[in-house]
């Protein structure tokens, strides 16, 4: 982080010089008088005193961001909302809290002047301070940082082009301490052409602390500050008094603490130091290894020899690198440096050179390394006083103790000065050589003195030039300060108004009168800026006045439009008032029309309908009036409402006029009129329904009165018994029984003579009741007769139902018993043998068949039931009974199906177990046959002939007789026996084609032993490889029929066999003595790689008469199916196909398949 501008710069650590000190020295820290104080608290205290009010959480806001993924760094920005929203970015830190402290610290540094000028707090405010305390509230603030400085000299800086950074480096060297924010103070102002900054450096010594440098105008504030730094940097570099500090080496770093510090590294590493107080250790070592100094010469040195040689060095890595001859190549730090003539181990260049104390005493002395001043070193001598390389006491590696075997001496056999004592007789050239060396040293010293004198002359000249340049710079700074004062007033013109223009212009004129003469060379540019600013200000004032004039005209135009809209609104409102008044009158008139419907003259339906139609017709005309008012509101309402309200005018008290109705009032009145008409119209509908009911009732009463009059023959206004009987007969075709007439007279007439007209409607109801009672008696008689007939028919149907139920019950009993038997089959299948399982399965299949027959008969009877015609009343009952019996029959079918499945599973279990037993018996029989082959040393074909005798095939009896006589094979248990029954079952294994006769081909195929060639191997004529001749080479993938073996031949395993490909016989190695495998079991199993068919005969092109038979006996073999060879493939003449007899492993079928097509396509491959 730049200590001046707080800009975060990402610079690799290895490029920094001097090396970065520990974090606690780099992170901005501060010291304070009071306990518990920190930068954030001090910043809050400053803001509170500066603004003279309490500070809230929104007045000082911290924003923190993180950088990187490994070794995350944080940088915080503090925003002072209470001081014009100023923002300051702090230095990076390892945690958020420290980052916020750094941001607060930068803010305090930027406000150092305000803090210094704050008034002292009153005695009653804050805490007590010690006398003489200064700073923020009596708390002295000491800020520290770490400048980035190069190895030596200001000119050694990297060419970054950043004047501010270069100035910080130079200032750090001049002050010889870490920089703080107070060391560089900027003041920036915005001018017409951009920004201009002035820089002062209070930390400089003497009069330099009061100087200021103003830079050229820049496009941004940052650029302006950089230009000010450029002026200040040039002044410092030109001053002779600062040349010594600028060119002096940086302070030596004291490396303490655990771990590796800076300095020469251990062995081959980087750095110049080692762990705890390495500088002190090296000094101590140098003191302990001082060599004797004889009078008049440097003892223990190689002298001025042009060539030297290194011998010895017991370290096995460093020794080969540094041993050899060296030649003087250059001077370094005033002493000779030597370069090795031949490159060292790994092609490395080796140098011997001296390094002075510019990097500290620990880094000084004589070094051996690939480059001068490099980070990699191999040897070291702490002697800092010798003029040439010491001859002994070297450390190699440099961190180890001195190696006494290592000697540095002049090449060519000369002794180093001071080694071996004074010259002896017989060595006359030694003294002359030493004198020549002394002469060279004196000459070198004289050259150094001349160079120093020349440098002193140059220094005096530069000081004179710098003095003149400083005077010019001081004059230029005065001009810049005067220009800054004028530019501040020029900036005020940007915020002027027509009202304050004359005042601001007058202030600028006064400032120009007092400061313009001081601007010197800047007068031209200042005058130009002043003229442009005044012209721009006048133009701005004119624009403001013009804008104000246009606004006034626009307001007048708008007011005129509003007045026209108001007048139009008044006209429309008056028109609306007339329409609303008409609608209101229509609603009143319609209400009057409603009263005509309540007259008592409306006693007939026609009169009621006529009156209601008339009222409804009037309603349509009245509604149209209301609709006209509402349509007008919908069409013109927006124009009426859009007009602004007229300004209220107060009338005279004697001429007070009533305000006209508003648009809202008229709208509400129109809506009310329409609602009133609609409401009255709905009442018309309700009243019409009521009047129609009343008219209908009147008509009924009139008809009843006519009927009463018709049958009142004696005209006594009553109906007697005879007249009532005539009424029932004439009107309802019903003869009233006498008992019913008695009940009618008792209930209605009582003690009277007849039914009066008022009770006529009761009489009608009583006659109706009597008629319904008579009909009920008739219906009851009919019902009782039908029930008797139905009972008889139902009895006959029930007999059929009982017969079918008996059949179903019998079948259900058998099925239930069958279910009980099959329930234990899974358990029995695990415990019983295959033959017992198959026998039990046959019995259960018979039981299932019998139960199924019974259930079938009962189900057929249930299905036929209900087909004959029955009484309609019984149809529902018959249908329900049929469904019940059909469900019972279906349940039996499900139970029988379940029993069938259980028996079938049981049988399949027996079949599988029988197949496994047969397979096991067959394997035992085949094992005995193979044992017989080995014992008798015959081929399978010869054994076949022994079994069949004069016959051509092996029958079951012949197989049982022959195998039964064979002894047990190796590995069979004593209690294991093969009975004739077992052998008869095992015969199935041989009888693959199910013909009852085993051919020689099948017998031989089952007994032969096959092996597959997995690696190319030789087929030889004899067992021994030494005396045997190779017949041919068997290639990987071929099949071999084993005829004899395996046999051990030394460390090899060998078998005698016949190659299937060409029938060649010989001996083959199964496994070599080095673990190589040539043969593996197999060779008789093939996998289908292209679909083909399995046929019964070898010939595939049969005549037409045999085509159907071939189709019926063929089966398609799918990809991936496995087959076992029974007869090896042979080519069919005529078709060119290669055909092979085989057995399908999945289903046991035996037949012929095509292995190779006539075009070479392969259908199978060996597995």
PDB file of C-alpha atoms in Angstrom, residues 192-374:
ATOM      1  CA  UNK A 192     -11.457  25.103 -15.457  1.00  0.00           C
ATOM      2  CA  UNK A 193      -9.057  22.727 -17.227  1.00  0.00           C
ATOM      3  CA  UNK A 194      -9.192  19.927 -14.636  1.00  0.00           C
ATOM      4  CA  UNK A 195      -7.408  19.558 -11.272  1.00  0.00           C
ATOM      5  CA  UNK A 196      -4.289  21.156  -9.772  1.00  0.00           C
ATOM      6  CA  UNK A 197      -2.516  19.887  -6.632  1.00  0.00           C
ATOM      7  CA  UNK A 198       0.022  21.425  -4.239  1.00  0.00           C
ATOM      8  CA  UNK A 199       2.385  19.214  -2.206  1.00  0.00           C
ATOM      9  CA  UNK A 200       4.240  20.010   1.010  1.00  0.00           C
ATOM     10  CA  UNK A 201       6.559  17.707   2.983  1.00  0.00           C
ATOM     11  CA  UNK A 202       6.736  18.878   6.636  1.00  0.00           C
ATOM     12  CA  UNK A 203       9.105  16.041   7.544  1.00  0.00           C
ATOM     13  CA  UNK A 204      12.035  17.401   5.507  1.00  0.00           C
ATOM     14  CA  UNK A 205      14.838  19.120   7.422  1.00  0.00           C
ATOM     15  CA  UNK A 206      15.272  22.908   7.732  1.00  0.00           C
ATOM     16  CA  UNK A 207      13.611  25.264   5.267  1.00  0.00           C
ATOM     17  CA  UNK A 208      12.543  22.349   3.094  1.00  0.00           C
ATOM     18  CA  UNK A 209       9.705  21.616   5.566  1.00  0.00           C
ATOM     19  CA  UNK A 210       8.002  24.968   4.729  1.00  0.00           C
ATOM     20  CA  UNK A 211       8.226  24.635   0.926  1.00  0.00           C
ATOM     21  CA  UNK A 212       5.392  23.595  -1.361  1.00  0.00           C
ATOM     22  CA  UNK A 213       5.376  22.339  -4.973  1.00  0.00           C
ATOM     23  CA  UNK A 214       2.474  22.938  -7.349  1.00  0.00           C
ATOM     24  CA  UNK A 215       2.100  20.639 -10.322  1.00  0.00           C
ATOM     25  CA  UNK A 216       0.638  21.196 -13.772  1.00  0.00           C
ATOM     26  CA  UNK A 217      -3.137  20.906 -14.347  1.00  0.00           C
ATOM     27  CA  UNK A 218      -4.234  17.278 -14.711  1.00  0.00           C
ATOM     28  CA  UNK A 219      -7.375  15.570 -15.982  1.00  0.00           C
ATOM     29  CA  UNK A 220      -8.093  14.009 -12.560  1.00  0.00           C
ATOM     30  CA  UNK A 221      -7.169  14.679  -8.956  1.00  0.00           C
ATOM     31  CA  UNK A 222      -4.895  11.628  -8.921  1.00  0.00           C
ATOM     32  CA  UNK A 223      -3.011  12.815 -12.014  1.00  0.00           C
ATOM     33  CA  UNK A 224      -2.671  16.314 -10.524  1.00  0.00           C
ATOM     34  CA  UNK A 225      -1.123  14.859  -7.342  1.00  0.00           C
ATOM     35  CA  UNK A 226       1.268  12.765  -9.439  1.00  0.00           C
ATOM     36  CA  UNK A 227       2.381  15.886 -11.349  1.00  0.00           C
ATOM     37  CA  UNK A 228       3.020  17.715  -8.051  1.00  0.00           C
ATOM     38  CA  UNK A 229       5.113  14.748  -6.914  1.00  0.00           C
ATOM     39  CA  UNK A 230       7.113  15.047 -10.143  1.00  0.00           C
ATOM     40  CA  UNK A 231       8.069  18.654  -9.277  1.00  0.00           C
ATOM     41  CA  UNK A 232       9.006  17.766  -5.696  1.00  0.00           C
ATOM     42  CA  UNK A 233      11.015  14.711  -6.756  1.00  0.00           C
ATOM     43  CA  UNK A 234      13.034  16.770  -9.246  1.00  0.00           C
ATOM     44  CA  UNK A 235      13.842  19.338  -6.535  1.00  0.00           C
ATOM     45  CA  UNK A 236      15.055  16.681  -4.064  1.00  0.00           C
ATOM     46  CA  UNK A 237      17.189  14.876  -6.641  1.00  0.00           C
ATOM     47  CA  UNK A 238      18.783  18.183  -7.706  1.00  0.00           C
ATOM     48  CA  UNK A 239      19.761  19.217  -4.173  1.00  0.00           C
ATOM     49  CA  UNK A 240      23.411  18.221  -3.391  1.00  0.00           C
ATOM     50  CA  UNK A 241      22.717  17.887   0.346  1.00  0.00           C
ATOM     51  CA  UNK A 242      20.454  14.909  -0.315  1.00  0.00           C
ATOM     52  CA  UNK A 243      22.753  13.049  -2.697  1.00  0.00           C
ATOM     53  CA  UNK A 244      24.527  11.137   0.060  1.00  0.00           C
ATOM     54  CA  UNK A 245      21.232   9.877   1.568  1.00  0.00           C
ATOM     55  CA  UNK A 246      19.786   9.002  -1.853  1.00  0.00           C
ATOM     56  CA  UNK A 247      22.845   6.967  -2.881  1.00  0.00           C
ATOM     57  CA  UNK A 248      23.566   5.409   0.525  1.00  0.00           C
ATOM     58  CA  UNK A 249      22.726   1.700   1.030  1.00  0.00           C
ATOM     59  CA  UNK A 250      19.664   0.909   3.157  1.00  0.00           C
ATOM     60  CA  UNK A 251      19.926   0.185   6.853  1.00  0.00           C
ATOM     61  CA  UNK A 252      21.044  -3.290   7.740  1.00  0.00           C
ATOM     62  CA  UNK A 253      18.275  -5.649   8.790  1.00  0.00           C
ATOM     63  CA  UNK A 254      18.684  -7.332  12.129  1.00  0.00           C
ATOM     64  CA  UNK A 255      17.373 -10.856  11.736  1.00  0.00           C
ATOM     65  CA  UNK A 256      16.424 -12.457  14.966  1.00  0.00           C
ATOM     66  CA  UNK A 257      14.059 -15.159  16.080  1.00  0.00           C
ATOM     67  CA  UNK A 258      13.527 -18.686  15.008  1.00  0.00           C
ATOM     68  CA  UNK A 259      13.582 -19.877  11.426  1.00  0.00           C
ATOM     69  CA  UNK A 260      15.464 -18.560   8.400  1.00  0.00           C
ATOM     70  CA  UNK A 261      16.212 -14.833   8.233  1.00  0.00           C
ATOM     71  CA  UNK A 262      17.717 -12.822   5.433  1.00  0.00           C
ATOM     72  CA  UNK A 263      21.318 -13.286   4.342  1.00  0.00           C
ATOM     73  CA  UNK A 264      23.391 -16.021   2.787  1.00  0.00           C
ATOM     74  CA  UNK A 265      21.465 -19.249   2.807  1.00  0.00           C
ATOM     75  CA  UNK A 266      22.358 -22.588   4.273  1.00  0.00           C
ATOM     76  CA  UNK A 267      24.109 -24.765   1.721  1.00  0.00           C
ATOM     77  CA  UNK A 268      22.359 -23.973  -1.569  1.00  0.00           C
ATOM     78  CA  UNK A 269      19.339 -21.964  -0.395  1.00  0.00           C
ATOM     79  CA  UNK A 270      18.452 -18.326  -0.766  1.00  0.00           C
ATOM     80  CA  UNK A 271      18.926 -15.431   1.661  1.00  0.00           C
ATOM     81  CA  UNK A 272      21.803 -14.100   3.752  1.00  0.00           C
ATOM     82  CA  UNK A 273      21.245 -15.103   7.348  1.00  0.00           C
ATOM     83  CA  UNK A 274      20.368 -17.975   9.557  1.00  0.00           C
ATOM     84  CA  UNK A 275      17.926 -18.182  12.471  1.00  0.00           C
ATOM     85  CA  UNK A 276      18.856 -16.871  15.872  1.00  0.00           C
ATOM     86  CA  UNK A 277      21.230 -13.860  15.825  1.00  0.00           C
ATOM     87  CA  UNK A 278      23.068 -15.175  12.774  1.00  0.00           C
ATOM     88  CA  UNK A 279      24.797 -11.829  12.285  1.00  0.00           C
ATOM     89  CA  UNK A 280      26.191 -12.013  15.796  1.00  0.00           C
ATOM     90  CA  UNK A 281      27.232 -15.639  15.306  1.00  0.00           C
ATOM     91  CA  UNK A 282      29.113 -14.744  12.138  1.00  0.00           C
ATOM     92  CA  UNK A 283      30.868 -11.865  13.854  1.00  0.00           C
ATOM     93  CA  UNK A 284      31.873 -14.156  16.692  1.00  0.00           C
ATOM     94  CA  UNK A 285      33.105 -16.712  14.192  1.00  0.00           C
ATOM     95  CA  UNK A 286      35.129 -14.075  12.408  1.00  0.00           C
ATOM     96  CA  UNK A 287      36.739 -13.037  15.663  1.00  0.00           C
ATOM     97  CA  UNK A 288      37.616 -16.618  16.553  1.00  0.00           C
ATOM     98  CA  UNK A 289      39.143 -17.296  13.127  1.00  0.00           C
ATOM     99  CA  UNK A 290      41.504 -14.289  12.923  1.00  0.00           C
ATOM    100  CA  UNK A 291      44.739 -15.234  11.184  1.00  0.00           C
ATOM    101  CA  UNK A 292      48.153 -13.891  12.327  1.00  0.00           C
ATOM    102  CA  UNK A 293      49.217 -10.649  10.670  1.00  0.00           C
ATOM    103  CA  UNK A 294      53.032 -10.422  10.121  1.00  0.00           C
ATOM    104  CA  UNK A 295      54.640  -7.037  10.094  1.00  0.00           C
ATOM    105  CA  UNK A 296      54.639  -5.336   6.748  1.00  0.00           C
ATOM    106  CA  UNK A 297      52.197  -7.655   4.972  1.00  0.00           C
ATOM    107  CA  UNK A 298      48.802  -9.341   4.960  1.00  0.00           C
ATOM    108  CA  UNK A 299      49.296 -12.783   6.467  1.00  0.00           C
ATOM    109  CA  UNK A 300      47.097 -15.749   5.329  1.00  0.00           C
ATOM    110  CA  UNK A 301      46.167 -14.223   1.956  1.00  0.00           C
ATOM    111  CA  UNK A 302      46.769 -15.260  -1.631  1.00  0.00           C
ATOM    112  CA  UNK A 303      48.202 -11.817  -2.425  1.00  0.00           C
ATOM    113  CA  UNK A 304      48.039 -10.313  -5.881  1.00  0.00           C
ATOM    114  CA  UNK A 305      48.148 -13.660  -7.687  1.00  0.00           C
ATOM    115  CA  UNK A 306      46.347 -13.595 -11.033  1.00  0.00           C
ATOM    116  CA  UNK A 307      45.460 -17.280 -10.684  1.00  0.00           C
ATOM    117  CA  UNK A 308      44.543 -19.177  -7.550  1.00  0.00           C
ATOM    118  CA  UNK A 309      43.533 -22.787  -6.820  1.00  0.00           C
ATOM    119  CA  UNK A 310      41.105 -24.347  -4.303  1.00  0.00           C
ATOM    120  CA  UNK A 311      42.018 -27.771  -2.966  1.00  0.00           C
ATOM    121  CA  UNK A 312      40.586 -29.988  -0.263  1.00  0.00           C
ATOM    122  CA  UNK A 313      36.964 -29.504   0.949  1.00  0.00           C
ATOM    123  CA  UNK A 314      35.599 -32.694   2.436  1.00  0.00           C
ATOM    124  CA  UNK A 315      31.905 -31.920   1.707  1.00  0.00           C
ATOM    125  CA  UNK A 316      30.831 -34.433  -0.968  1.00  0.00           C
ATOM    126  CA  UNK A 317      28.400 -32.067  -2.731  1.00  0.00           C
ATOM    127  CA  UNK A 318      30.140 -28.683  -2.463  1.00  0.00           C
ATOM    128  CA  UNK A 319      33.711 -29.994  -2.950  1.00  0.00           C
ATOM    129  CA  UNK A 320      33.389 -31.058  -6.636  1.00  0.00           C
ATOM    130  CA  UNK A 321      31.762 -27.707  -7.428  1.00  0.00           C
ATOM    131  CA  UNK A 322      34.366 -25.328  -5.963  1.00  0.00           C
ATOM    132  CA  UNK A 323      37.635 -27.272  -6.370  1.00  0.00           C
ATOM    133  CA  UNK A 324      39.794 -26.053  -9.296  1.00  0.00           C
ATOM    134  CA  UNK A 325      41.709 -23.054 -10.670  1.00  0.00           C
ATOM    135  CA  UNK A 326      40.393 -19.452 -10.715  1.00  0.00           C
ATOM    136  CA  UNK A 327      41.494 -16.363 -12.662  1.00  0.00           C
ATOM    137  CA  UNK A 328      41.100 -12.747 -11.513  1.00  0.00           C
ATOM    138  CA  UNK A 329      38.271 -11.279 -13.597  1.00  0.00           C
ATOM    139  CA  UNK A 330      37.112  -7.979 -12.004  1.00  0.00           C
ATOM    140  CA  UNK A 331      36.951  -5.809  -8.865  1.00  0.00           C
ATOM    141  CA  UNK A 332      34.000  -5.828  -6.495  1.00  0.00           C
ATOM    142  CA  UNK A 333      33.651  -3.513  -3.476  1.00  0.00           C
ATOM    143  CA  UNK A 334      37.306  -2.497  -3.924  1.00  0.00           C
ATOM    144  CA  UNK A 335      38.738  -6.049  -3.846  1.00  0.00           C
ATOM    145  CA  UNK A 336      39.570  -8.593  -6.563  1.00  0.00           C
ATOM    146  CA  UNK A 337      37.047 -11.216  -7.694  1.00  0.00           C
ATOM    147  CA  UNK A 338      38.041 -14.561  -9.244  1.00  0.00           C
ATOM    148  CA  UNK A 339      36.221 -16.720 -11.789  1.00  0.00           C
ATOM    149  CA  UNK A 340      36.688 -20.451 -12.142  1.00  0.00           C
ATOM    150  CA  UNK A 341      38.297 -21.379 -15.455  1.00  0.00           C
ATOM    151  CA  UNK A 342      36.392 -24.624 -15.935  1.00  0.00           C
ATOM    152  CA  UNK A 343      32.667 -24.826 -15.093  1.00  0.00           C
ATOM    153  CA  UNK A 344      31.812 -26.735 -11.954  1.00  0.00           C
ATOM    154  CA  UNK A 345      29.566 -29.726 -11.521  1.00  0.00           C
ATOM    155  CA  UNK A 346      26.265 -29.514 -13.404  1.00  0.00           C
ATOM    156  CA  UNK A 347      27.788 -26.781 -15.639  1.00  0.00           C
ATOM    157  CA  UNK A 348      27.678 -24.056 -12.945  1.00  0.00           C
ATOM    158  CA  UNK A 349      29.859 -20.933 -13.028  1.00  0.00           C
ATOM    159  CA  UNK A 350      31.809 -20.361  -9.750  1.00  0.00           C
ATOM    160  CA  UNK A 351      33.003 -16.957  -8.425  1.00  0.00           C
ATOM    161  CA  UNK A 352      35.124 -15.888  -5.388  1.00  0.00           C
ATOM    162  CA  UNK A 353      34.308 -12.307  -4.386  1.00  0.00           C
ATOM    163  CA  UNK A 354      34.194  -9.883  -1.429  1.00  0.00           C
ATOM    164  CA  UNK A 355      31.011  -8.217  -0.072  1.00  0.00           C
ATOM    165  CA  UNK A 356      31.219  -5.187   2.243  1.00  0.00           C
ATOM    166  CA  UNK A 357      28.943  -4.283   5.178  1.00  0.00           C
ATOM    167  CA  UNK A 358      26.250  -2.460   3.205  1.00  0.00           C
ATOM    168  CA  UNK A 359      23.828  -5.302   4.007  1.00  0.00           C
ATOM    169  CA  UNK A 360      25.109  -5.739   7.556  1.00  0.00           C
ATOM    170  CA  UNK A 361      28.097  -7.369   9.176  1.00  0.00           C
ATOM    171  CA  UNK A 362      26.542 -10.815   8.899  1.00  0.00           C
ATOM    172  CA  UNK A 363      26.433 -10.537   5.096  1.00  0.00           C
ATOM    173  CA  UNK A 364      30.020  -9.251   4.783  1.00  0.00           C
ATOM    174  CA  UNK A 365      33.201 -11.215   4.021  1.00  0.00           C
ATOM    175  CA  UNK A 366      34.495 -13.444   1.250  1.00  0.00           C
ATOM    176  CA  UNK A 367      31.942 -15.614  -0.593  1.00  0.00           C
ATOM    177  CA  UNK A 368      31.985 -18.462  -3.113  1.00  0.00           C
ATOM    178  CA  UNK A 369      28.917 -18.623  -5.363  1.00  0.00           C
ATOM    179  CA  UNK A 370      27.665 -18.746  -8.999  1.00  0.00           C
ATOM    180  CA  UNK A 371      27.193 -14.948  -9.272  1.00  0.00           C
ATOM    181  CA  UNK A 372      28.473 -11.887  -7.428  1.00  0.00           C
ATOM    182  CA  UNK A 373      25.929 -10.766  -4.823  1.00  0.00           C
ATOM    183  CA  UNK A 374      23.605 -13.665  -5.715  1.00  0.00           C
TER     184      UNK A 374
END
